Amino acid sequence: MRFSSLGSGSKGNATVVHHGNTLLLIDCGFSVKETEKRLSLRGLNAGDLDGIVVTHEHSDHIRGVLSLAKKYQLPVLMTAGTAKSVKSGIGIEFSFIESDVSFSFGDIDITPVSVAHDAREPVQFVLRGGGMTLGVLTDLGSVTPHVLENYCFCHGLLVESNHDVAMLATGPYPPSLKSRVGGDWGHLNNQQTKYLLQNIYTEQLQQLVIGHISEKNNSLELVEKVMSEVDLKASDIHYACQDNGFSWIELTL
Ligand SMILES: [Zn+2]
Ligand SMILES: [Zn+2]
């Protein structure tokens, strides 16, 4: 199994997962043109995709989903709550997925994990194939026991470390956005991500990617410092960025 990000952050997110004969896009927060360009940097055409799974309806995740699906006749999988926010899906094949009910999509087994985030029915994904488990966990405000249980044993993990508490407090966001982002239904701060990593098994974790890092309320130096405090001997750590995401990362037995 291998995975790559086309971009990660509040301006747009999209993650590609490839296993066996299945190529899956998780979210598409970029325009069709931008997505095509970013896919080509990974050696892919949008027509190679088998489908799009959507975590939630925030524009940094859903912006390009419908137009990409329409142009390339891709099935779109999302929860009923997320689908409620879709205004016009004419000509698109939708499948509804249920929170916390696993399903198979081609060669990949997927568990949509319900998370605390301020959307209608947000989920994040745990994907399995070829004996490998990949966790994608980019938008959540709280590390719940449910999240720890579902992400406790991953070989690859893309997890957000969105903001530094002090930088958010003194940063440029208006008070309402500060309390939204920093609240229980917003985004993980660096310390919460550290807590998560300290409370899952990491012996088997091969590849850790930190993503959805705020460009205004966090810095790479701060995230790196916090990550250095976590005992992650066996794993490579990568930092996903808004402009380039990260290139292919392979998980192997
Ligand atoms: Zn987001
Ligand atoms: Zn969100």
Tab-separated table of C-alpha atoms and ligand atoms in Angstrom:
chain	number	residue	atom	x	y	z
A	1	MET	CA	0.000	0.000	0.000
A	2	ARG	CA	1.239	3.486	-0.772
A	3	PHE	CA	-0.133	6.937	-0.133
A	4	SER	CA	0.539	10.531	-1.021
A	5	SER	CA	-0.951	13.951	-0.350
A	6	LEU	CA	-1.692	16.513	-3.061
A	7	GLY	CA	-1.774	19.229	-0.411
A	8	SER	CA	-2.614	19.515	3.266
A	9	GLY	CA	-3.932	22.527	5.186
A	10	SER	CA	-6.850	24.917	5.518
A	11	LYS	CA	-6.644	25.937	1.837
A	12	GLY	CA	-7.191	22.418	0.516
A	13	ASN	CA	-6.684	18.740	1.235
A	14	ALA	CA	-6.519	15.629	-0.923
A	15	THR	CA	-4.869	12.288	-0.206
A	16	VAL	CA	-4.307	9.457	-2.678
A	17	VAL	CA	-4.184	5.839	-1.506
A	18	HIS	CA	-3.101	3.046	-3.826
A	19	HIS	CA	-3.276	-0.644	-3.108
A	20	GLY	CA	-3.536	-3.545	-5.557
A	21	ASN	CA	-5.686	-2.375	-8.443
A	22	THR	CA	-7.442	0.345	-6.477
A	23	LEU	CA	-6.602	4.029	-6.538
A	24	LEU	CA	-8.655	6.066	-4.143
A	25	LEU	CA	-8.857	9.791	-3.527
A	26	ILE	CA	-9.714	10.933	-0.002
A	27	ASP	CA	-11.242	14.416	-0.224
A	28	CYS	CA	-10.636	16.963	-2.936
A	29	GLY	CA	-10.240	20.492	-1.630
A	30	PHE	CA	-8.786	21.828	-4.879
A	31	SER	CA	-10.304	22.897	-8.190
A	32	VAL	CA	-10.393	20.326	-10.977
A	33	LYS	CA	-7.557	22.039	-12.807
A	34	GLU	CA	-5.406	22.225	-9.680
A	35	THR	CA	-6.188	18.596	-8.798
A	36	GLU	CA	-5.230	17.443	-12.303
A	37	LYS	CA	-1.969	19.365	-12.030
A	38	ARG	CA	-1.150	17.975	-8.590
A	39	LEU	CA	-2.063	14.412	-9.629
A	40	SER	CA	0.269	14.665	-12.610
A	41	LEU	CA	3.125	15.509	-10.217
A	42	ARG	CA	2.482	12.080	-8.685
A	43	GLY	CA	2.443	10.395	-12.087
A	44	LEU	CA	-1.331	10.069	-12.137
A	45	ASN	CA	-4.285	11.111	-14.277
A	46	ALA	CA	-7.631	11.811	-12.638
A	47	GLY	CA	-9.055	9.166	-14.984
A	48	ASP	CA	-6.923	6.570	-13.153
A	49	LEU	CA	-8.923	7.131	-9.949
A	50	ASP	CA	-11.540	4.563	-8.961
A	51	GLY	CA	-13.493	6.836	-6.638
A	52	ILE	CA	-13.522	9.600	-4.048
A	53	VAL	CA	-14.297	9.146	-0.359
A	54	VAL	CA	-15.152	12.304	1.543
A	55	THR	CA	-14.491	13.017	5.213
A	56	HIS	CA	-16.815	16.015	5.630
A	57	GLU	CA	-18.301	19.009	3.867
A	58	HIS	CA	-15.836	21.779	4.768
A	59	SER	CA	-14.655	23.453	1.595
A	60	ASP	CA	-10.997	22.579	2.129
A	61	HIS	CA	-12.090	18.936	1.690
A	62	ILE	CA	-15.025	19.027	-0.697
A	63	ARG	CA	-14.379	21.997	-3.013
A	64	GLY	CA	-13.489	19.971	-6.110
A	65	VAL	CA	-15.235	16.675	-5.334
A	66	LEU	CA	-18.391	17.083	-7.412
A	67	SER	CA	-16.815	18.651	-10.477
A	68	LEU	CA	-13.990	16.099	-10.537
A	69	ALA	CA	-16.492	13.257	-10.102
A	70	LYS	CA	-18.651	14.619	-12.893
A	71	LYS	CA	-15.795	15.154	-15.312
A	72	TYR	CA	-14.275	11.703	-14.802
A	73	GLN	CA	-17.432	9.740	-13.910
A	74	LEU	CA	-16.091	8.793	-10.479
A	75	PRO	CA	-18.271	7.342	-7.720
A	76	VAL	CA	-18.426	9.500	-4.567
A	77	LEU	CA	-18.735	7.911	-1.146
A	78	MET	CA	-19.811	9.981	1.855
A	79	THR	CA	-21.981	9.821	4.964
A	80	ALA	CA	-25.625	10.855	4.716
A	81	GLY	CA	-24.848	13.829	6.935
A	82	THR	CA	-22.133	15.046	4.588
A	83	ALA	CA	-24.369	14.411	1.582
A	84	LYS	CA	-27.033	16.693	3.078
A	85	SER	CA	-24.760	19.632	2.400
A	86	VAL	CA	-24.449	18.783	-1.291
A	87	LYS	CA	-26.743	21.037	-3.289
A	88	SER	CA	-26.591	19.536	-6.759
A	89	GLY	CA	-25.320	16.078	-7.433
A	90	ILE	CA	-26.989	15.538	-10.776
A	91	GLY	CA	-25.069	13.072	-12.916
A	92	ILE	CA	-22.956	11.791	-10.013
A	93	GLU	CA	-23.035	8.286	-8.575
A	94	PHE	CA	-23.270	8.627	-4.782
A	95	SER	CA	-22.831	5.844	-2.269
A	96	PHE	CA	-23.677	6.457	1.344
A	97	ILE	CA	-21.295	5.126	3.931
A	98	GLU	CA	-22.176	4.718	7.592
A	99	SER	CA	-20.036	6.067	10.386
A	100	ASP	CA	-18.091	3.273	12.074
A	101	VAL	CA	-19.287	0.592	9.637
A	102	SER	CA	-16.433	-0.906	7.606
A	103	PHE	CA	-16.781	-1.574	3.891
A	104	SER	CA	-14.617	-2.648	0.985
A	105	PHE	CA	-13.809	-0.485	-1.987
A	106	GLY	CA	-11.966	-2.526	-4.609
A	107	ASP	CA	-8.854	-3.911	-2.941
A	108	ILE	CA	-9.029	-1.577	0.079
A	109	ASP	CA	-11.001	-2.180	3.281
A	110	ILE	CA	-12.131	1.079	4.834
A	111	THR	CA	-13.429	2.006	8.275
A	112	PRO	CA	-15.004	5.470	8.495
A	113	VAL	CA	-14.352	6.575	12.069
A	114	SER	CA	-16.666	9.183	13.593
A	115	VAL	CA	-14.815	12.167	15.028
A	116	ALA	CA	-15.603	15.318	17.008
A	117	HIS	CA	-15.529	18.075	14.386
A	118	ASP	CA	-18.011	20.827	13.587
A	119	ALA	CA	-19.561	19.297	10.484
A	120	ARG	CA	-22.832	17.364	10.025
A	121	GLU	CA	-21.489	13.806	10.114
A	122	PRO	CA	-17.696	13.938	9.864
A	123	VAL	CA	-15.579	10.812	9.631
A	124	GLN	CA	-11.912	10.043	9.198
A	125	PHE	CA	-10.587	6.843	7.667
A	126	VAL	CA	-8.628	3.745	8.591
A	127	LEU	CA	-7.664	1.847	5.427
A	128	ARG	CA	-6.407	-1.723	5.213
A	129	GLY	CA	-4.848	-3.751	2.430
A	130	GLY	CA	-2.090	-6.343	2.026
A	131	GLY	CA	-1.659	-6.642	5.787
A	132	MET	CA	-0.999	-2.912	6.139
A	133	THR	CA	-3.105	-0.381	8.031
A	134	LEU	CA	-3.112	3.291	7.149
A	135	GLY	CA	-4.804	5.887	9.345
A	136	VAL	CA	-5.872	9.244	7.953
A	137	LEU	CA	-6.909	11.665	10.681
A	138	THR	CA	-6.951	15.293	9.612
A	139	ASP	CA	-9.894	17.151	11.154
A	140	LEU	CA	-10.898	16.634	14.766
A	141	GLY	CA	-11.083	18.702	17.905
A	142	SER	CA	-10.725	16.000	20.552
A	143	VAL	CA	-8.793	12.778	20.978
A	144	THR	CA	-11.660	10.543	22.075
A	145	PRO	CA	-11.345	6.950	23.359
A	146	HIS	CA	-13.143	5.969	20.137
A	147	VAL	CA	-10.394	7.558	18.037
A	148	LEU	CA	-7.624	5.955	20.109
A	149	GLU	CA	-9.280	2.561	19.753
A	150	ASN	CA	-9.581	2.828	15.979
A	151	TYR	CA	-6.138	4.284	15.287
A	152	CYS	CA	-4.244	2.258	17.889
A	153	PHE	CA	-2.430	0.017	15.408
A	154	CYS	CA	-1.357	1.726	12.192
A	155	HIS	CA	1.652	1.085	9.961
A	156	GLY	CA	1.192	4.483	8.371
A	157	LEU	CA	-0.505	7.491	9.923
A	158	LEU	CA	-1.355	10.910	8.541
A	159	VAL	CA	-2.460	12.963	11.523
A	160	GLU	CA	-3.069	16.650	11.951
A	161	SER	CA	-1.132	18.863	14.318
A	162	ASN	CA	-2.997	22.022	13.475
A	163	HIS	CA	-2.004	24.755	15.849
A	164	ASP	CA	0.069	25.849	18.777
A	165	VAL	CA	-2.193	27.018	21.597
A	166	ALA	CA	-0.212	30.201	22.322
A	167	MET	CA	0.145	31.138	18.642
A	168	LEU	CA	-3.587	30.676	18.082
A	169	ALA	CA	-4.372	32.831	21.126
A	170	THR	CA	-2.145	35.689	19.987
A	171	GLY	CA	-2.585	35.139	16.242
A	172	PRO	CA	-4.619	37.000	13.605
A	173	TYR	CA	-7.880	35.012	13.755
A	174	PRO	CA	-11.019	36.779	15.078
A	175	PRO	CA	-12.168	35.572	18.540
A	176	SER	CA	-14.999	33.425	17.144
A	177	LEU	CA	-12.625	31.550	14.819
A	178	LYS	CA	-10.072	31.157	17.610
A	179	SER	CA	-12.609	29.461	19.823
A	180	ARG	CA	-13.875	27.336	16.933
A	181	VAL	CA	-10.424	26.089	15.908
A	182	GLY	CA	-9.236	25.600	19.489
A	183	GLY	CA	-12.495	24.062	20.732
A	184	ASP	CA	-13.465	20.432	21.264
A	185	TRP	CA	-15.035	20.304	17.773
A	186	GLY	CA	-12.254	22.126	15.930
A	187	HIS	CA	-8.702	20.992	15.308
A	188	LEU	CA	-5.959	19.254	17.282
A	189	ASN	CA	-3.238	21.394	18.775
A	190	ASN	CA	0.352	20.133	18.962
A	191	GLN	CA	-0.055	18.855	22.517
A	192	GLN	CA	-3.206	16.916	21.643
A	193	THR	CA	-1.391	15.258	18.745
A	194	LYS	CA	1.449	14.375	21.093
A	195	TYR	CA	-1.096	12.887	23.515
A	196	LEU	CA	-2.611	10.826	20.688
A	197	LEU	CA	0.787	9.479	19.633
A	198	GLN	CA	1.619	8.627	23.228
A	199	ASN	CA	-1.598	6.665	23.577
A	200	ILE	CA	-1.529	4.441	20.498
A	201	TYR	CA	0.859	1.586	19.749
A	202	THR	CA	3.774	2.926	17.754
A	203	GLU	CA	6.117	-0.083	17.644
A	204	GLN	CA	4.775	-1.077	14.214
A	205	LEU	CA	4.371	2.493	12.938
A	206	GLN	CA	6.619	2.790	9.876
A	207	GLN	CA	5.669	6.171	8.505
A	208	LEU	CA	4.212	9.127	10.359
A	209	VAL	CA	3.060	12.198	8.477
A	210	ILE	CA	2.035	15.351	10.300
A	211	GLY	CA	-0.469	17.352	8.273
A	212	HIS	CA	-3.107	20.102	8.295
A	213	ILE	CA	-0.487	22.342	9.949
A	214	SER	CA	-1.806	25.896	10.206
A	215	GLU	CA	0.275	28.416	8.278
A	216	LYS	CA	-0.830	31.209	10.646
A	217	ASN	CA	-1.085	29.520	14.040
A	218	ASN	CA	1.777	27.040	14.015
A	219	SER	CA	5.314	26.592	12.793
A	220	LEU	CA	7.288	23.630	11.561
A	221	GLU	CA	9.867	24.258	14.286
A	222	LEU	CA	7.240	24.001	17.027
A	223	VAL	CA	5.722	20.827	15.567
A	224	GLU	CA	9.140	19.232	15.170
A	225	LYS	CA	9.998	20.095	18.761
A	226	VAL	CA	6.817	18.486	20.092
A	227	MET	CA	7.338	15.394	17.917
A	228	SER	CA	10.887	15.033	19.230
A	229	GLU	CA	9.335	14.556	22.661
A	230	VAL	CA	7.426	11.470	21.488
A	231	ASP	CA	9.153	8.094	21.523
A	232	LEU	CA	8.918	7.073	17.852
A	233	LYS	CA	12.163	5.216	17.232
A	234	ALA	CA	10.918	2.968	14.475
A	235	SER	CA	9.169	5.518	12.364
A	236	ASP	CA	10.059	8.050	9.699
A	237	ILE	CA	8.430	11.425	10.308
A	238	HIS	CA	7.295	13.610	7.417
A	239	TYR	CA	5.615	17.004	7.395
A	240	ALA	CA	2.910	17.621	4.811
A	241	CYS	CA	2.579	21.109	3.416
A	242	GLN	CA	-0.142	23.111	1.718
A	243	ASP	CA	1.618	23.564	-1.597
A	244	ASN	CA	3.031	20.101	-2.217
A	245	GLY	CA	1.527	17.719	0.338
A	246	PHE	CA	4.032	14.885	0.306
A	247	SER	CA	5.233	12.438	-2.292
A	248	TRP	CA	4.493	8.714	-2.332
A	249	ILE	CA	5.160	6.817	0.874
A	250	GLU	CA	5.132	3.046	0.754
A	251	LEU	CA	4.079	0.700	3.548
A	252	THR	CA	5.587	-2.751	3.322
A	253	LEU	CA	5.357	-5.939	5.360
B	1	ZN	ZN	-9.769	20.658	7.060
B	2	ZN	ZN	-12.978	20.531	8.727
